[in-house]
Amino acid sequence: MKKSTLFSVILCHFIAASATLGIAPFFSIILDKNFQLSHSPLVGFLYVLPTLLTAIASPFWGEISDKINKKSALLRAQLGLSISFLVAAFSSGCLSLFILSLCLQGLLGGTLAAANAYLATTSHRRQLSQLLNLTQFSARAAFLIAPIIIGFFINLFSPLSVYFLLALITFISAVIIYFSIPKDKNKNKNYDHDKITPNSKPQSIDAAINILPYYCLLAASFIFNFSTVISFPYFITFLQAHFNVHSGLILGLLFGLPHAVYLISIFSLQKYRQQPSQQPWIFAGALILLAFSLYWQCITTGFLTLIILRIVMGAAITLGFISLNRMIATLKLQQQEGKVFGWLDSISKWAGVCAGLIAGFSYQFLGITAPFIISSFILLIAAFSLIIYLCKRQYTVTRSYHA
């Protein structure tokens, strides 16, 4: 793949992620200033609405892109976002129109799945895990940077006026896609003779034992995303209650610290080469590390210890995503990149929605540390279940090979 093509795809994904992730934290301001709804419980509902609809729509759009082409899917996602933002910009005083715009954003968006499917179609398997890390990197960067930039513009203009800017930049990104990336032909270099899949004969006992099937990767993606996101909604409240921290700067820095660790370390860590068969064990280790970092965050009383634990959490997230993407890269896609990555995107979105809902209920009924404890518990169960699965598989496969 040409570097210019890769740059265009990642840039356009970053623009889309920045637009969607950057405006969402300001929904409370939008409801207050444009719809005269202060402290409205609608904020939480509107926050998850696009994510929920993307989770529903992504598999459908993925299958459509397999039948047409992945470039068209990217164009559709960018133009869909542009249209939804334009509708939002004209919704002043009409809450129903604003909610409709969020529905359109969720149903017509899905740039991450479209970008990953395009990269999987046009790249070599050996590059794919690194390319998936790039799209994950751009999403994390947008998560940190976009609210700052959009917050700056909201101070200058009315909140809904910013939607005109978002509509413009996503339209420009669609133009960039149209003119700068080649049309894929669904002839993927991924279909090498050495591709390992659950349905193909493994090249070694090691591969037969440790290569995870697709449904296991979907479950791994759900658990990993769920357990990471569930601690987000009430982390600021947790800091204020347990550490008496009220500085917006310090609160923001501590919240973003794991993401900053990811952004700083991802490219260094992904350079270390391991065999595909090692990735499930690395992933299990990342789950255990993440579980302990989350649990100790909710019981520690030392501020410096908390900072160290946030750094450890960032390292665990980084290792988890690297190993997960390397396992995904071993799948034999069989010209179904859109479907595969559509479902992966859908699963991650469902994980986010479930995490937000359970975080809210657990905080309400069990206390402010409940999301951390629930996350740690689920991560440990998942990690040890994976280890038991791999050990049992090792015993079964070894016996069959030597029978």
mmCIF file of N, CA and C in Angstrom, residues 326-378:
data_model
loop_
_atom_site.group_PDB
_atom_site.id
_atom_site.type_symbol
_atom_site.label_atom_id
_atom_site.label_comp_id
_atom_site.label_asym_id
_atom_site.label_seq_id
_atom_site.Cartn_x
_atom_site.Cartn_y
_atom_site.Cartn_z
ATOM 1 N N ARG A 326 -3.248 -8.408 16.446
ATOM 2 C CA ARG A 326 -2.434 -9.443 15.802
ATOM 3 C C ARG A 326 -3.222 -10.737 15.635
ATOM 4 N N MET A 327 -4.079 -11.040 16.588
ATOM 5 C CA MET A 327 -4.928 -12.229 16.443
ATOM 6 C C MET A 327 -5.954 -12.027 15.335
ATOM 7 N N ILE A 328 -6.515 -10.827 15.248
ATOM 8 C CA ILE A 328 -7.473 -10.527 14.178
ATOM 9 C C ILE A 328 -6.798 -10.638 12.819
ATOM 10 N N ALA A 329 -5.530 -10.238 12.748
ATOM 11 C CA ALA A 329 -4.801 -10.274 11.479
ATOM 12 C C ALA A 329 -4.544 -11.691 10.987
ATOM 13 N N THR A 330 -4.706 -12.711 11.848
ATOM 14 C CA THR A 330 -4.508 -14.095 11.405
ATOM 15 C C THR A 330 -5.756 -14.688 10.762
ATOM 16 N N LEU A 331 -6.874 -13.971 10.822
ATOM 17 C CA LEU A 331 -8.114 -14.500 10.246
ATOM 18 C C LEU A 331 -8.033 -14.563 8.730
ATOM 19 N N LYS A 332 -8.583 -15.618 8.177
ATOM 20 C CA LYS A 332 -8.728 -15.711 6.731
ATOM 21 C C LYS A 332 -10.035 -15.032 6.351
ATOM 22 N N LEU A 333 -9.924 -13.875 5.724
ATOM 23 C CA LEU A 333 -11.095 -13.014 5.532
ATOM 24 C C LEU A 333 -11.980 -13.451 4.373
ATOM 25 N N GLN A 334 -11.395 -14.128 3.377
ATOM 26 C CA GLN A 334 -12.173 -14.701 2.270
ATOM 27 C C GLN A 334 -13.099 -13.670 1.613
ATOM 28 N N GLN A 335 -12.524 -12.480 1.365
ATOM 29 C CA GLN A 335 -13.263 -11.394 0.711
ATOM 30 C C GLN A 335 -14.519 -10.999 1.486
ATOM 31 N N GLN A 336 -14.437 -11.124 2.807
ATOM 32 C CA GLN A 336 -15.529 -10.692 3.682
ATOM 33 C C GLN A 336 -15.012 -9.694 4.720
ATOM 34 N N GLU A 337 -14.084 -8.832 4.278
ATOM 35 C CA GLU A 337 -13.504 -7.859 5.206
ATOM 36 C C GLU A 337 -14.568 -6.958 5.819
ATOM 37 N N GLY A 338 -15.510 -6.521 4.986
ATOM 38 C CA GLY A 338 -16.563 -5.643 5.480
ATOM 39 C C GLY A 338 -17.386 -6.295 6.574
ATOM 40 N N LYS A 339 -17.775 -7.541 6.351
ATOM 41 C CA LYS A 339 -18.577 -8.271 7.339
ATOM 42 C C LYS A 339 -17.791 -8.497 8.624
ATOM 43 N N VAL A 340 -16.525 -8.933 8.491
ATOM 44 C CA VAL A 340 -15.699 -9.227 9.662
ATOM 45 C C VAL A 340 -15.491 -7.978 10.510
ATOM 46 N N PHE A 341 -15.058 -6.888 9.870
ATOM 47 C CA PHE A 341 -14.774 -5.682 10.638
ATOM 48 C C PHE A 341 -16.050 -4.931 11.019
ATOM 49 N N GLY A 342 -17.122 -5.140 10.261
ATOM 50 C CA GLY A 342 -18.410 -4.594 10.673
ATOM 51 C C GLY A 342 -18.862 -5.192 11.991
ATOM 52 N N TRP A 343 -18.722 -6.514 12.112
ATOM 53 C CA TRP A 343 -19.113 -7.171 13.361
ATOM 54 C C TRP A 343 -18.171 -6.811 14.505
ATOM 55 N N LEU A 344 -16.872 -6.700 14.215
ATOM 56 C CA LEU A 344 -15.930 -6.304 15.263
ATOM 57 C C LEU A 344 -16.242 -4.902 15.779
ATOM 58 N N ASP A 345 -16.559 -3.988 14.852
ATOM 59 C CA ASP A 345 -16.930 -2.632 15.256
ATOM 60 C C ASP A 345 -18.240 -2.648 16.039
ATOM 61 N N SER A 346 -19.191 -3.450 15.568
ATOM 62 C CA SER A 346 -20.475 -3.558 16.256
ATOM 63 C C SER A 346 -20.294 -4.076 17.682
ATOM 64 N N ILE A 347 -19.468 -5.102 17.835
ATOM 65 C CA ILE A 347 -19.228 -5.683 19.158
ATOM 66 C C ILE A 347 -18.608 -4.658 20.099
ATOM 67 N N SER A 348 -17.636 -3.883 19.594
ATOM 68 C CA SER A 348 -17.000 -2.873 20.449
ATOM 69 C C SER A 348 -17.990 -1.783 20.842
ATOM 70 N N LYS A 349 -18.900 -1.436 19.916
ATOM 71 C CA LYS A 349 -19.921 -0.428 20.233
ATOM 72 C C LYS A 349 -20.915 -0.970 21.268
ATOM 73 N N TRP A 350 -21.349 -2.221 21.096
ATOM 74 C CA TRP A 350 -22.232 -2.834 22.086
ATOM 75 C C TRP A 350 -21.551 -2.873 23.452
ATOM 76 N N ALA A 351 -20.252 -3.147 23.456
ATOM 77 C CA ALA A 351 -19.505 -3.165 24.718
ATOM 78 C C ALA A 351 -19.550 -1.802 25.391
ATOM 79 N N GLY A 352 -19.380 -0.738 24.590
ATOM 80 C CA GLY A 352 -19.433 0.609 25.145
ATOM 81 C C GLY A 352 -20.798 0.957 25.707
ATOM 82 N N VAL A 353 -21.849 0.580 24.974
ATOM 83 C CA VAL A 353 -23.217 0.854 25.438
ATOM 84 C C VAL A 353 -23.499 0.105 26.744
ATOM 85 N N CYS A 354 -23.177 -1.186 26.770
ATOM 86 C CA CYS A 354 -23.410 -1.991 27.983
ATOM 87 C C CYS A 354 -22.586 -1.470 29.159
ATOM 88 N N ALA A 355 -21.347 -1.061 28.870
ATOM 89 C CA ALA A 355 -20.487 -0.537 29.934
ATOM 90 C C ALA A 355 -21.078 0.729 30.543
ATOM 91 N N GLY A 356 -21.578 1.623 29.688
ATOM 92 C CA GLY A 356 -22.183 2.853 30.188
ATOM 93 C C GLY A 356 -23.409 2.589 31.044
ATOM 94 N N LEU A 357 -24.263 1.671 30.583
ATOM 95 C CA LEU A 357 -25.485 1.355 31.332
ATOM 96 C C LEU A 357 -25.169 0.694 32.675
ATOM 97 N N ILE A 358 -24.266 -0.282 32.655
ATOM 98 C CA ILE A 358 -23.934 -0.997 33.895
ATOM 99 C C ILE A 358 -23.175 -0.085 34.855
ATOM 100 N N ALA A 359 -22.337 0.805 34.312
ATOM 101 C CA ALA A 359 -21.648 1.775 35.168
ATOM 102 C C ALA A 359 -22.660 2.642 35.904
ATOM 103 N N GLY A 360 -23.681 3.097 35.184
ATOM 104 C CA GLY A 360 -24.706 3.932 35.803
ATOM 105 C C GLY A 360 -25.480 3.204 36.887
ATOM 106 N N PHE A 361 -25.923 1.988 36.591
ATOM 107 C CA PHE A 361 -26.696 1.214 37.568
ATOM 108 C C PHE A 361 -25.841 0.824 38.776
ATOM 109 N N SER A 362 -24.607 0.393 38.522
ATOM 110 C CA SER A 362 -23.756 -0.042 39.633
ATOM 111 C C SER A 362 -23.373 1.138 40.522
ATOM 112 N N TYR A 363 -23.134 2.290 39.913
ATOM 113 C CA TYR A 363 -22.833 3.494 40.699
ATOM 114 C C TYR A 363 -24.026 3.879 41.570
ATOM 115 N N GLN A 364 -25.215 3.765 40.996
ATOM 116 C CA GLN A 364 -26.435 4.162 41.707
ATOM 117 C C GLN A 364 -26.728 3.250 42.891
ATOM 118 N N PHE A 365 -26.519 1.948 42.718
ATOM 119 C CA PHE A 365 -26.965 0.990 43.732
ATOM 120 C C PHE A 365 -25.830 0.382 44.565
ATOM 121 N N LEU A 366 -24.590 0.402 44.046
ATOM 122 C CA LEU A 366 -23.494 -0.272 44.743
ATOM 123 C C LEU A 366 -22.370 0.663 45.174
ATOM 124 N N GLY A 367 -22.369 1.889 44.674
ATOM 125 C CA GLY A 367 -21.342 2.834 45.088
ATOM 126 C C GLY A 367 -20.376 3.181 43.981
ATOM 127 N N ILE A 368 -19.533 4.158 44.268
ATOM 128 C CA ILE A 368 -18.697 4.755 43.232
ATOM 129 C C ILE A 368 -17.559 3.847 42.774
ATOM 130 N N THR A 369 -17.146 2.892 43.611
ATOM 131 C CA THR A 369 -16.063 1.982 43.214
ATOM 132 C C THR A 369 -16.575 0.746 42.481
ATOM 133 N N ALA A 370 -17.886 0.588 42.406
ATOM 134 C CA ALA A 370 -18.464 -0.621 41.805
ATOM 135 C C ALA A 370 -18.021 -0.857 40.360
ATOM 136 N N PRO A 371 -17.991 0.177 39.482
ATOM 137 C CA PRO A 371 -17.549 -0.076 38.104
ATOM 138 C C PRO A 371 -16.142 -0.648 38.022
ATOM 139 N N PHE A 372 -15.236 -0.181 38.900
ATOM 140 C CA PHE A 372 -13.862 -0.692 38.908
ATOM 141 C C PHE A 372 -13.837 -2.163 39.331
ATOM 142 N N ILE A 373 -14.583 -2.493 40.361
ATOM 143 C CA ILE A 373 -14.594 -3.868 40.881
ATOM 144 C C ILE A 373 -15.237 -4.822 39.878
ATOM 145 N N ILE A 374 -16.340 -4.398 39.274
ATOM 146 C CA ILE A 374 -17.005 -5.229 38.256
ATOM 147 C C ILE A 374 -16.061 -5.496 37.095
ATOM 148 N N SER A 375 -15.371 -4.445 36.647
ATOM 149 C CA SER A 375 -14.426 -4.588 35.536
ATOM 150 C C SER A 375 -13.316 -5.571 35.887
ATOM 151 N N SER A 376 -12.737 -5.422 37.077
ATOM 152 C CA SER A 376 -11.649 -6.312 37.505
ATOM 153 C C SER A 376 -12.115 -7.762 37.562
ATOM 154 N N PHE A 377 -13.289 -7.974 38.104
ATOM 155 C CA PHE A 377 -13.848 -9.323 38.244
ATOM 156 C C PHE A 377 -14.043 -9.972 36.873
ATOM 157 N N ILE A 378 -14.635 -9.233 35.932
ATOM 158 C CA ILE A 378 -14.886 -9.769 34.590
ATOM 159 C C ILE A 378 -13.573 -10.054 33.867
#
